[in-house]
Short mmCIF file of C-alpha atoms and ligand atoms in Angstrom, two decimals:
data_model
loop_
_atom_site.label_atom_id
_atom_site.label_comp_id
_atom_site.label_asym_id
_atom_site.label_seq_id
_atom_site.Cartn_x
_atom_site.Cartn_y
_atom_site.Cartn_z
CA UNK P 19 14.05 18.84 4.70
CA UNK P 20 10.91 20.86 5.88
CA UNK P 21 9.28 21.89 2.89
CA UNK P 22 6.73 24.28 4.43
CA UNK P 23 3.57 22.96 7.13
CA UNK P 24 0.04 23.58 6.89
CA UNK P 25 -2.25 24.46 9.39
CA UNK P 26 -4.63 21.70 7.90
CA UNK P 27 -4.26 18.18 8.84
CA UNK P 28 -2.32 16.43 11.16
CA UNK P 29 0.73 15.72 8.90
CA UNK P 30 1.67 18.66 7.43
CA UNK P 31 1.37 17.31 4.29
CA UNK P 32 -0.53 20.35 2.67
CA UNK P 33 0.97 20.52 -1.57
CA UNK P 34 3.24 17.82 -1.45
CA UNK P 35 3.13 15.24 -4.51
CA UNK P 36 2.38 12.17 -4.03
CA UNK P 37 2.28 8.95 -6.02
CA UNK P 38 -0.53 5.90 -4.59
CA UNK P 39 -0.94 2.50 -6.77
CA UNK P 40 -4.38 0.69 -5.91
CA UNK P 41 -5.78 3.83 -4.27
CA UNK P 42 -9.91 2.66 -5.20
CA UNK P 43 -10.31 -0.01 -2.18
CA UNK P 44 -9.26 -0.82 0.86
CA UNK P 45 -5.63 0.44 2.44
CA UNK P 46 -4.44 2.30 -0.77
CA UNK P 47 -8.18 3.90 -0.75
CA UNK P 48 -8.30 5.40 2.85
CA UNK P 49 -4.21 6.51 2.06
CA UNK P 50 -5.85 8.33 -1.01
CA UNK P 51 -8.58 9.87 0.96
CA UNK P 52 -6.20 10.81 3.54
CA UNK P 53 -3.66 12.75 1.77
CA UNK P 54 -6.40 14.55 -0.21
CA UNK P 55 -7.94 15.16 3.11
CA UNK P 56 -4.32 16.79 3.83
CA UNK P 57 -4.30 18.90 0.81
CA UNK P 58 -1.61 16.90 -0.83
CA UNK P 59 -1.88 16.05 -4.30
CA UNK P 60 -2.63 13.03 -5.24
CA UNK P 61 -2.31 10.45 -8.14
CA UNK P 62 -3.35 7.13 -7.87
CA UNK P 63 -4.22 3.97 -10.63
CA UNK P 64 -6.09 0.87 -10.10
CA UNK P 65 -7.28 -1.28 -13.32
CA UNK P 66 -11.00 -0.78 -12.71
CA UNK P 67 -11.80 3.01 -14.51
CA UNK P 68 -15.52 3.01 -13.43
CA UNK P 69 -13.66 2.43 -9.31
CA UNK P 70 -11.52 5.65 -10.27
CA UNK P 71 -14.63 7.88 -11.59
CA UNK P 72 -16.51 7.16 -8.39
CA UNK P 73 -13.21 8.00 -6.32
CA UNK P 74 -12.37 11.00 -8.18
CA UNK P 75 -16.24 12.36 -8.22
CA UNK P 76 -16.46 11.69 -4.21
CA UNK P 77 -13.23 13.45 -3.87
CA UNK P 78 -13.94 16.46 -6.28
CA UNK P 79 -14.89 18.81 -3.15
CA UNK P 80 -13.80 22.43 -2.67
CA UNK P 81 -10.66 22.34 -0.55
CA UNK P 82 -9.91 18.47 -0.90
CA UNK P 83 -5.94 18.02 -2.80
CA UNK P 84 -5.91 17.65 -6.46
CA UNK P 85 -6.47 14.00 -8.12
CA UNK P 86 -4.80 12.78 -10.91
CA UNK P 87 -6.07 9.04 -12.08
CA UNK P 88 -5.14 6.87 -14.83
CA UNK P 89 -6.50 3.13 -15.26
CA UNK P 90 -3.76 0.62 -15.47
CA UNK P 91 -2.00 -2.75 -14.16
CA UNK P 92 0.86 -2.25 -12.22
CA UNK P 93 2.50 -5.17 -13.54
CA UNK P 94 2.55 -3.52 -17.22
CA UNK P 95 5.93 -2.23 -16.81
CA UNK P 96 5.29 0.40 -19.98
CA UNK P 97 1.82 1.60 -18.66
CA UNK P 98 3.19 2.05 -15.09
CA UNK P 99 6.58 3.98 -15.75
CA UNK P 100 4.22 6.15 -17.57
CA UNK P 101 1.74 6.62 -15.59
CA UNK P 102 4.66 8.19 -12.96
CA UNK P 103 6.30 10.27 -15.86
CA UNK P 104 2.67 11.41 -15.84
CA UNK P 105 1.82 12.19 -12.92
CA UNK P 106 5.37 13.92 -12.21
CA UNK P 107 4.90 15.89 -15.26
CA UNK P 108 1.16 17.31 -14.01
CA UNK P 109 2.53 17.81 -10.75
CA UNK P 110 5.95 19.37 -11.18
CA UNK P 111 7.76 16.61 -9.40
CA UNK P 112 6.97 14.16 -6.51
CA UNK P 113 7.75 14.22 -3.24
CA UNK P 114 6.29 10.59 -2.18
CA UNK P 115 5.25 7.43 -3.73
CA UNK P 116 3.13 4.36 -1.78
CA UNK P 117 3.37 1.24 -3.32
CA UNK P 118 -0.24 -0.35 -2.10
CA UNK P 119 -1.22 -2.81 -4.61
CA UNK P 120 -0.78 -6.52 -4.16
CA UNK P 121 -2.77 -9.57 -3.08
CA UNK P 122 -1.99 -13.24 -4.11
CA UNK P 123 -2.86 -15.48 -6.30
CA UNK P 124 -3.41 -19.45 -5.99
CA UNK P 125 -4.16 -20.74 -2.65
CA UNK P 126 -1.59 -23.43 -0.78
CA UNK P 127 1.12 -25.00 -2.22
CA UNK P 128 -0.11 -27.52 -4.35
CA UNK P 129 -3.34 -25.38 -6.22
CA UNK P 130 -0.88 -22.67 -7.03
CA UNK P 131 1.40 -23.14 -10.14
CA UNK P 132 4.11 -21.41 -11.70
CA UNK P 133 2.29 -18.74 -12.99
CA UNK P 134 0.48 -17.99 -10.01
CA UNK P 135 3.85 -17.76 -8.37
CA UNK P 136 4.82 -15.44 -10.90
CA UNK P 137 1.39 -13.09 -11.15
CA UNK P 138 2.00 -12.92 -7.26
CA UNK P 139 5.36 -11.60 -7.18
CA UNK P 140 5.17 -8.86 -10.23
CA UNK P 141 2.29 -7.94 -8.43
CA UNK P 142 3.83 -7.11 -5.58
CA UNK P 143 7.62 -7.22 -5.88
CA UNK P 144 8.26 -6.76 -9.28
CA UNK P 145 5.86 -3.45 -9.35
CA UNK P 146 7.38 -1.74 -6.35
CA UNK P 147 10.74 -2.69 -7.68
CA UNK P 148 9.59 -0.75 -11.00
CA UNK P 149 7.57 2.10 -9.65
CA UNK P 150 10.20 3.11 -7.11
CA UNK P 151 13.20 2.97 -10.42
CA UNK P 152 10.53 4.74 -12.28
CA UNK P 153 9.97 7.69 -9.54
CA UNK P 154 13.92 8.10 -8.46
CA UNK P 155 14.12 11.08 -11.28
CA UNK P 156 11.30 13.11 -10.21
CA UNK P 157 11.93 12.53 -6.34
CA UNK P 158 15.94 13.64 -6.95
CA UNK P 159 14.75 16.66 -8.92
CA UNK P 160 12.35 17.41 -5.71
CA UNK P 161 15.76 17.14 -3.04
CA UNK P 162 14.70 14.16 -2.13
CA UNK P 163 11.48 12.29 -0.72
CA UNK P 164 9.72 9.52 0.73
CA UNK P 165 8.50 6.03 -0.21
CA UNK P 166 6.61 3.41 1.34
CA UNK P 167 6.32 -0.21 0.39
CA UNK P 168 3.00 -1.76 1.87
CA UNK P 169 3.68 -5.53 2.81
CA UNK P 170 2.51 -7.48 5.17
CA UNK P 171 3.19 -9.43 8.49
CA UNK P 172 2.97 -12.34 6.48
CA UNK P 173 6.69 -11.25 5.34
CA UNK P 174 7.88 -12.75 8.70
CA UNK P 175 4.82 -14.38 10.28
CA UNK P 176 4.11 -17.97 8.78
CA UNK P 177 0.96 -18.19 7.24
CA UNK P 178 -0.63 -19.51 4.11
CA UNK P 179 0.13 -18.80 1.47
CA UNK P 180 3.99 -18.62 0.19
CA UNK P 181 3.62 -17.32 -2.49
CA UNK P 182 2.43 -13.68 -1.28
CA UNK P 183 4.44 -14.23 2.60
CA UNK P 184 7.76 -14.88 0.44
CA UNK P 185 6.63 -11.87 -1.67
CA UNK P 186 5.67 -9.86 1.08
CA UNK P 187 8.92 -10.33 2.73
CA UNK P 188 10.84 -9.83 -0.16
CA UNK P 189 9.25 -5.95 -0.30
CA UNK P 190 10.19 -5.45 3.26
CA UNK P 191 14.10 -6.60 1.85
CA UNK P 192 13.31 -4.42 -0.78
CA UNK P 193 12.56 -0.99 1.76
CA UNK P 194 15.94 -2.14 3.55
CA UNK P 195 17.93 -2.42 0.80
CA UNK P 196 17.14 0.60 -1.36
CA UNK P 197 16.35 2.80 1.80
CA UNK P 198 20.79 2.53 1.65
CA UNK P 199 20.80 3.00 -2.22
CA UNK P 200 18.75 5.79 -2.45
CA UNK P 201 19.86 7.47 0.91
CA UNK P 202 22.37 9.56 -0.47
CA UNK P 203 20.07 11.52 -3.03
CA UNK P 204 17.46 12.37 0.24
CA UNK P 205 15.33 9.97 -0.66
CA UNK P 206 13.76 6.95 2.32
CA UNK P 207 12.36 3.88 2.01
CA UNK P 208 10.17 1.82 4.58
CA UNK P 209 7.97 -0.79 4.57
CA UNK P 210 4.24 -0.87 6.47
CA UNK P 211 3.33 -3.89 7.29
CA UNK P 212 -0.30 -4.07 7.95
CA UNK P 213 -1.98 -7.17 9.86
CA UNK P 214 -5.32 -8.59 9.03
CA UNK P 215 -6.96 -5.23 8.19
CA UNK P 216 -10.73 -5.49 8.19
CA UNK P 217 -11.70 -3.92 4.60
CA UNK P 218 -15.34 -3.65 4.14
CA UNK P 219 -16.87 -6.82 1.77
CA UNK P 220 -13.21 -8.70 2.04
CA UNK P 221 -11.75 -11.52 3.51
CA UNK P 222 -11.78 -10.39 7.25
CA UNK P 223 -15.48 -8.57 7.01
CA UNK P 224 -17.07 -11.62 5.34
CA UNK P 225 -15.28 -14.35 7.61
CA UNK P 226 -16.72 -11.60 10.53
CA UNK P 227 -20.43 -11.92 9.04
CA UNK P 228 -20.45 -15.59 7.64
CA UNK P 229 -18.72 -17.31 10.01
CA UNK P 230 -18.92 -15.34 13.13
CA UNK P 231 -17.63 -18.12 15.35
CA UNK P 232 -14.87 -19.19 13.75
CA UNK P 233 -14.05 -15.31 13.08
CA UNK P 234 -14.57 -15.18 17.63
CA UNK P 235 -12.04 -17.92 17.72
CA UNK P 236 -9.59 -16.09 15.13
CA UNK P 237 -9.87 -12.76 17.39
CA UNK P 238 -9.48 -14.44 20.85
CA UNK P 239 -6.31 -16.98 19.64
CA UNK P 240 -4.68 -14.21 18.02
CA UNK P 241 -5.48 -11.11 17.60
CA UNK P 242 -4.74 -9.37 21.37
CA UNK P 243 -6.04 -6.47 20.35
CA UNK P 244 -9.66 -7.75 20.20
CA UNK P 245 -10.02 -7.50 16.36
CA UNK P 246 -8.62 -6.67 12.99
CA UNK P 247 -7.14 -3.11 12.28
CA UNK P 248 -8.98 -0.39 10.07
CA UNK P 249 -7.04 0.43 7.12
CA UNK P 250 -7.27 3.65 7.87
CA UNK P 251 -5.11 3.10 11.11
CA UNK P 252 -2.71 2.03 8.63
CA UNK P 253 -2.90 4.73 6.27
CA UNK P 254 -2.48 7.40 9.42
CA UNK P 255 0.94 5.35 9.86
CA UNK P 256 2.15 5.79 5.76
CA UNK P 257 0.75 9.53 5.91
CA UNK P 258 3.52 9.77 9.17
CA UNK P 259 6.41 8.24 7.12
CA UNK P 260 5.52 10.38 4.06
CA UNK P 261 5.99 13.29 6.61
CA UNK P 262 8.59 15.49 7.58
CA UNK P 263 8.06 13.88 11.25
CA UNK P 264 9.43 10.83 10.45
CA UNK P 265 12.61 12.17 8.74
CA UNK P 266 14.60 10.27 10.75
CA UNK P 267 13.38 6.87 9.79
CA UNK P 268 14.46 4.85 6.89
CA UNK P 269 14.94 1.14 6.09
CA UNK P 270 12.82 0.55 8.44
CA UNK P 271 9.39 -2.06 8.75
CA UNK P 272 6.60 -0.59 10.54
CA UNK P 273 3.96 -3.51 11.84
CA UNK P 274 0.42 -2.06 12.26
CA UNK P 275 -0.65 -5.38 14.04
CA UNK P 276 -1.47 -4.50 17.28
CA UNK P 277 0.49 -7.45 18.34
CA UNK P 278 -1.01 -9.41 15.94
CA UNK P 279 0.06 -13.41 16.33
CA UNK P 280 -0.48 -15.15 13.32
CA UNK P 281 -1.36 -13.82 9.71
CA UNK P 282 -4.40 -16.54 9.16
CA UNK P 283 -6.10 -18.98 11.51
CA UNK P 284 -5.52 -21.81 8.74
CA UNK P 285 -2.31 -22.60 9.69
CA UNK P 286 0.25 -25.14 7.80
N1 LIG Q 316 -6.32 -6.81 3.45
C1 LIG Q 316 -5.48 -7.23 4.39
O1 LIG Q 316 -5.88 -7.81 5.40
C2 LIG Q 316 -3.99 -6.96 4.22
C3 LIG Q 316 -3.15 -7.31 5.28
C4 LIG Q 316 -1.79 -7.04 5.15
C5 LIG Q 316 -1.29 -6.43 4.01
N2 LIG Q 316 -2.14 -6.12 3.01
C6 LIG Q 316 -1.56 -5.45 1.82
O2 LIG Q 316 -2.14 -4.16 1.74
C7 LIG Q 316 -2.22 -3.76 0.36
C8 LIG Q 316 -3.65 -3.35 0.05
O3 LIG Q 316 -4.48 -4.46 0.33
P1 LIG Q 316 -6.08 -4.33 0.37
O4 LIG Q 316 -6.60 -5.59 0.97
O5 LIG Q 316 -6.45 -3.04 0.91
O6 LIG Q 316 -6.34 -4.38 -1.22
P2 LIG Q 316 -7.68 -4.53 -2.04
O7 LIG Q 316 -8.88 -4.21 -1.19
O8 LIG Q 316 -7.60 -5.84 -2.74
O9 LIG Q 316 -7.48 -3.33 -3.11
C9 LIG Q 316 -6.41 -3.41 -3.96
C10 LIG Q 316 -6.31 -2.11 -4.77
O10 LIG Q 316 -5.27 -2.27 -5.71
C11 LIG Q 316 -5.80 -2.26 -7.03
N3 LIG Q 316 -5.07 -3.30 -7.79
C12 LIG Q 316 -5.02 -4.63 -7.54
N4 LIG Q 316 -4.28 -5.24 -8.47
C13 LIG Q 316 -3.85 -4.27 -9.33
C14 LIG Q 316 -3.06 -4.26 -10.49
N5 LIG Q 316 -2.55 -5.41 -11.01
N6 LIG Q 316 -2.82 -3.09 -11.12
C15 LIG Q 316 -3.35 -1.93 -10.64
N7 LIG Q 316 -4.10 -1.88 -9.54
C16 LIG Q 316 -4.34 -3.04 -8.88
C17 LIG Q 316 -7.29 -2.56 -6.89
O11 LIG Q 316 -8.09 -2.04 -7.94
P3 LIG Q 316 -8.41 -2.94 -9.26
O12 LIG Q 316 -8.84 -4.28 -8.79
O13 LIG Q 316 -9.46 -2.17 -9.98
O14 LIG Q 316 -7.13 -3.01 -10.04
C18 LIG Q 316 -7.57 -1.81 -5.58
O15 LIG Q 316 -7.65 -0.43 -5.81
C19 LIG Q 316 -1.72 -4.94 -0.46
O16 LIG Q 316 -0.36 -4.74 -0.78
C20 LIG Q 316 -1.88 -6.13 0.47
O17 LIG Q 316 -0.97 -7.16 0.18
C21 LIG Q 316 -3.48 -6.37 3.07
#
């Protein structure tokens, strides 16, 4: 369905509704920035309200998409299937939702218990699973839409730690699997699947400025392209699949990797 192109931006996604969770840092930040960039409307949540002032304020420029932001944990299903009755409501509908939040807690098998096996997959399993059920209404209402599940090439690549590379693979089953549910009411699912993404003051930047040699050795053993990707590489890729451009694509698992090897150099 071609709802209409803008001459602004490169994705034509100029009004459309869309739906971020974890849009104040890293990937779900520069998706944010991009779609409001676009003239799309955006709503996004993260649990940190000051994080969402300071977003909202640097986005509040004439001609930049409207921002809708509510503080909130994605793993509250109450707070989150109202957050998108929200947002639908202020919008009129939704055409798109990104599932973006997630991360991991414990670290190797034997310093992470039950409930860190647990926290790790409602964070990012359990809250797609919820925020996709939660925006079916609004996206049927619209004809149909577009949603995109951000895991990981941990989801295939071995790496530590299980608990988020079984989670992360279980979102990618997730895109597959309700990409054919949801098909027949217009609506498609994929997964992005981002590789080490270097996110200013995180894992990959402070490994880069602490411990520059080991970071060399990480680059040259396996990363071909010669370093990390920019999340905003990877939020150019979810901005295509949220696009008419891609309409053809769904089910699908998109690695933004450049032929990344493996997800860590820790190893097993
Ligand atoms: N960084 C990487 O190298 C990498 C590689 C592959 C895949 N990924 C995936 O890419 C996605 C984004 O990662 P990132 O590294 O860009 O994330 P990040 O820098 O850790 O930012 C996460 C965002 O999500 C929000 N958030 C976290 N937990 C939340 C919760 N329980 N409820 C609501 N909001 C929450 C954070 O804000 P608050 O803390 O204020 O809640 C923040 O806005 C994740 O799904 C991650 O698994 C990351």
């Amino acid at each position: 369905m071609d709802r209409g192109r803008s001459a602004r931006g490169l994705f034509g996604l100029s009004g459309r509704r869309v739906l971020v969770t974890g849009g104040t840092r890293g990937l779900g930040e520069q998706i944010v920035r991009l779609l409001a960039a676009e003239g799309a409307r955006v709503a996004t949540c993260a649990r940190t309200a000051e994080d969402l002032d300071v977003l909202r304020k640097s986005l509040a420029s004439p001609g930049s998409g409207q921002l809708f932001t509510r503080a909130l944990d994605v793993t509250a299903p109450e707070r989150l299937e109202g957050f998108v009755a929200a947002a639908a409501r202020r919008f009129g509908g939704l055409d798109g939702v990104v599932a973006s939040a997630g991360g991991s807690r414990g670290r190797g098998l034997e310093r992470t218990d039950a409930a860190d096996w647990a926290a790790t997959w409602e964070l990012n399993v359990g809250h797609t699973a919820r925020l996709v059920r939660a925006a079916v209404p609004p996206l049927r209402t619209a004809g149909g839409g577009s949603v995109v599940v951000v895991s990981s090439i941990s989801g295939w690549k071995p790496g530590p730690d299980a608990q988020y590379g079984s989670a992360k693979a279980a979102q990618i089953h997730l895109a597959a699997s309700l990409a054919r549910e949801l098909g027949p009411d217009g609506i498609r699912v994929n997964a992005v699947s981002p590789g080490s993404m270097l996110v200013p003051g995180r894992r990959w930047d402070r490994m880069r400025t602490r411990e520059p040699e080991a970071f060399a050795a990480f680059v040259r053993t396996e990363l071909p392209g010669g370093g990390p990707v920019a999340p905003q590489e990877v939020a150019r890729v979810v901005a295509f699949l949220l696009s008419d451009a891609s309409s053809g694509i769904s089910g699908a698992n998109l690695p933004v990797d450049r032929a990344q090897n493996a997800p860590s150099p820790d190893g097993y």
